[in-house]
Amino acid sequence: MITAEFEYERPGSVAEAVGALAAADGDAKLLAGGHSLIPLMKLRLAAPGRLIDISRVPGLSAIERDGERWRIGALCTHTQLSRAGVGLLSEVAATIADPQVRNRGTIGGSLAHGDPASDLPAALLALEGSIVAQGPGGERTIPAADFFSDYLETALGPAEMIREVLVPAADGYGFGYQKFNRRAEDWALVAVAAAIRVQDGTCADVRIALTNMGPTPLRAGAAEAALRGAPASAEAIRAAAGQAAEGTDPPADLDADAAYKRHLAAVLCERALRAAAGIA
Amino acid sequence: MSATTERHVGQPLRRKEDPRLITGKARYIDDIALPGTLWAAFVRSPEAHARIVSIDAGAARARPGVHAVYTGADMADIGGPLPLAWAPPGVQVNNPPHWPLARASVKHVGDPVAVVIGDDRYAVVDAAEDVVVEYDPLPVVTDPEQALAGAPFVHPELGTNQVHQWTLAGGELEAGFAEAEVTIERRVVNHRIAGAPIEPRGVLADYRAGTITLYSSTQVPHFVRLFVALLLGTSEEKVRVIAPEVGGGFGSKLQIYGEEIVACWASRRLGRPVKWVETRSENMAVTHQGRDQIATVRMGARRDGKITAYHVQIVADLGAYNMLLTPLIPSLGAFVMGGCYRIPAVRTDITGVFTNKCPTDAIRGAGRPEATHMIEVMMDQMARELGIDRLELRRRNFIPKEDFPAAVATGVVYDSGDYHASLDKLLEHVDLDAFRQEQARLREQGVHRGIGFSTYTEICGLAPSRITGPAGVGVGAGLWESALVRVHNTGAVTVYTGTSPHGQGLETAFAQIVADRLGVDPSVVEVIHGDTGTGPEGRGTYGSRSLANGGEAIVKATDKVVAKAAKIVAAELEAAPEDIVVRDGKFSVKGSPDKGMTLAEIAGVAYIGAVPEGMEPGLEETTFNDPENFVFPFGAHACIVDVDVATGKVDVVRYVAVDDCGNPVNPLLIAGQIHGGIAYGIGQALYEHVVYDDDGQLVTGSFVNYALPTAAELPSFELDHTVTPSPVNALGVKGVGEAGTIAATPAVTNAVVDALEPLGVHYINMPLTPMRVWRAIEEAQAR
Ligand SMILES: Cc1cc2nc3c(=O)[nH]c(=O)nc-3n(C[C@H](O)[C@H](O)[C@H](O)COP(=O)(O)OP(=O)(O)OC[C@H]3O[C@@H](n4cnc5c(N)ncnc54)[C@H](O)[C@@H]3O)c2cc1C
């Protein structure tokens, strides 16, 4: 691996890491699991002058239930998350790449990278979770809906670091994540995350978010609206899922053009909703 | 001397190679360090076609640690362009010069324009970014059919993009089509794929005291030596090429690459070793690729199923330049175009075309996978047209076993075969009636399951010089193979082979063969390969030739050693040489097994010099084996797939293969080759595709989107075999390195069509990616 030259430091705390980021004045990158950043550096698509390795900062790897929500440390790996019983997020984390990647990649890195093909962002968006970021000026909590601003861009400031992720426990919801890729280890061509709360046979609440259907993860508002208040039936789900891609303008990839992605969104949405509603 | 008792041949011995491989003790190019080594990095064209206006290397040269930056102009003293060694015979082949470093223009993305040499790898990669090349972009053509139609031209001085036209025809084609009651035509695409070995290429050149030692990750060290000598204007004995451990090649290392020449040239110029190790990105862009044929295929048959004529017209996209064998590759398929069928008239017309893409050349199967794909897909298409069962149609046209050796319309003689037997065996594993019931039941549940077959034969064991040499098809390459078998003082044995194994496990197979003949254990038989500084001249490993040709050479050399040993034993024990047999680790006198000598004792006599009068001391022999014919492995494969018709995704749920590669020397090695071969074929059929956009930019430049299948995508293969010895060699063996790949793509494709028939999809071309399959279903439904 022949990257461009860089300096390296390993801060001992979040405060030190944020300080180092601020001092580097935009020419530094945090390094967590390295599984998004290092491939870019290897190809010289990224050449930060300084790496601030946060992978050993203590206290960032816990997953705790805190009342009605989960608090997930930024350094939690996908493997950890997949085994922690955090509902939809655990199901989603298990679909990421292969065991090596899951053992290294972190939730903080995944969210900060802002890749719309990544799996965790859509799940967090569907559950209306939020991101706790610390910067030189202190800490703030950013709702997922405001966090992903464009392709590989987030609301994080240049010297801000994700400390933890907050996810509503969503007790009483059923979940489904349908990821479509060519090979087991691939990124999603399209994926759909769904959560439904069924009350008396009716879909009392419906959350649907889409992976890789635009420059950021997206909520499928039309499909949600169509199903909210409708019976939790296969027919209603099918009708709603047909609107999954409404309002999206997905970019064409090598393996999926826009029309195919829109079709996939509908197919996967139906499958995800059925899983969430417990319809075989 | 009479027959030996076989103990190791036929046994599933674990590979001798594996301990060093799996404990990380193997030495690949990247592991070899010579004192004072400099590193090289290449500056490569980001343009698919451009005139080089200027190259400014000033900033790069000024960087710390940089020793030199060279361009094509600096290498004006080399002896010529990179070689096209084997052109199709008898026709004109346009062959514009292909320089190790581009001169004046670049023709595809990745074409090297300069090389930076410096102290370490970081220094040269950094400096390469500082070499400023000004390009004047020229029009680009990437579609071979468009390229044939006219401008833009890849090589404007030719005024055409056509490389050559070549035809192989036998039988009365017009009469055959006239006799046909049904004629069908399909456009069959064998798309472009990459070799993708796990170890990319690498070179380390060391010029010292007038001699060049080149370590290169190659399949053909002897060819590399020849061309390094020619291009560097030095004498062949002054060049030694060593292929150390080579981590796979799949044909992509059967080549003379510019980087090999540049490294040798620069080492001589600088008086220091020069090393370059390819990155995966470079491997995807500049290591030769394969296939890329569009064929118009016509097949004629009578209503009773008898195929009467077969005509294949291929447009072969050869990329930007001819490399070592580039225009010859499609021709290799032409010899077996009729597959395992008795077709009275077969004609193949090949048109080679230049495009602004990486050159193509031999990739696992080289021409035969394309040919097999065509005939096996066409057999299914014809069966449907005729309303005859697919397997029944095949059976009605199989060359019957009584006909072997069988001369076929394409002019070659198939050595041996029993095609009915392999299909029968396959059907012992695949209960078709049960499958059809299950298929119907699953369809009711919305699951679309299909089964596809491929009955194939191929031509390999390359050899024989009689045909490949100037007197035959005239490509001017004697493809004999050599062996030297040396018994040491202690009875240990070293075998030198001219083949150049790179993952196949041949060290094990060769040791088994020698061990049995000499009455020793395979563990004391060392096999040395891939070094032109040791052993006799050789030809390398490709075309599934190493066992059938190289192994046979070892048999002959060993038999000469045995004959000499028998004479020594006869003299020592006062018996006749004809009465000496090798049994239980001893050369003993027939009828008195207690009287005998071990190989160690015989070697003792041979090296002390107490040999019978008139005999030379020592115990080693050399042979050059040149078989009379190719070998033709064959078999029958079945593939079962499920298609998710809502998404178009194809899942291979079962794959059963019955192969016949003659007498098995080591069933484990055979299984390994068949497994890998099938994975390669499934990879092509469903996953892998080298894609360039209209501007000639490589879209599939990494393993993120060049989708090699992994274990997760593949079923556990079910293997069986029949044994039909080849009469061409004493071992009775045929090649097996490419067979799985050659057989697999049509089995998969036919299975997908079988699954989708009810939806109106009767024909589809590879690669069967989800989007393409989904679209085919949509289009069929809209009709
Ligand atoms: C072969 C392969 C396949 C993959 N497949 C998938 C897949 O299918 N689905 C999927 O979702 N992902 C996939 N990934 C990506 C993987 O999940 C990454 O690990 C993840 O996206 C990034 O996490 P990381 O800890 O490795 O981040 P890093 O690579 O260390 O960092 C990524 C970016 O985030 C920044 N960053 C890291 N931590 C923080 C923080 N706490 N605060 C602020 N910024 C931070 C870094 O500066 C950098 O810009 C794949 C990766 C590989 C190599």
XYZ file of C-alpha atoms in Angstrom, chain B residues 42 46 79 100 115 123 198 239 328 332 411 421 442 494 497 527 529 536 543 548 553 562 584 605 611 649 651 666 696:
29
model
C 5.328 3.744 -14.248
C -5.140 8.484 -18.245
C 16.212 -4.113 -30.399
C 7.691 -0.969 -23.756
C 9.270 5.109 -15.729
C 9.724 7.857 -3.540
C -4.219 -13.356 -6.680
C 20.213 -13.741 -19.546
C -4.058 -16.400 -32.545
C -7.502 -22.035 -30.860
C -8.878 -30.886 -39.470
C -20.518 -42.485 -20.994
C -41.420 -24.634 -7.151
C 15.911 -33.898 -8.558
C 11.038 -29.570 -15.882
C 10.963 -30.804 -8.716
C 11.046 -25.408 -12.400
C 17.272 -27.791 -20.105
C -2.747 -24.701 -22.579
C 0.430 -34.419 -20.869
C 8.954 -35.895 -20.816
C 15.703 -46.831 -14.954
C 8.914 -52.439 -2.955
C 27.858 -47.485 -7.805
C 29.989 -48.916 -13.455
C -30.622 -12.341 -9.505
C -28.220 -18.180 -7.653
C -3.667 -37.317 -8.421
C -12.262 4.246 -23.216
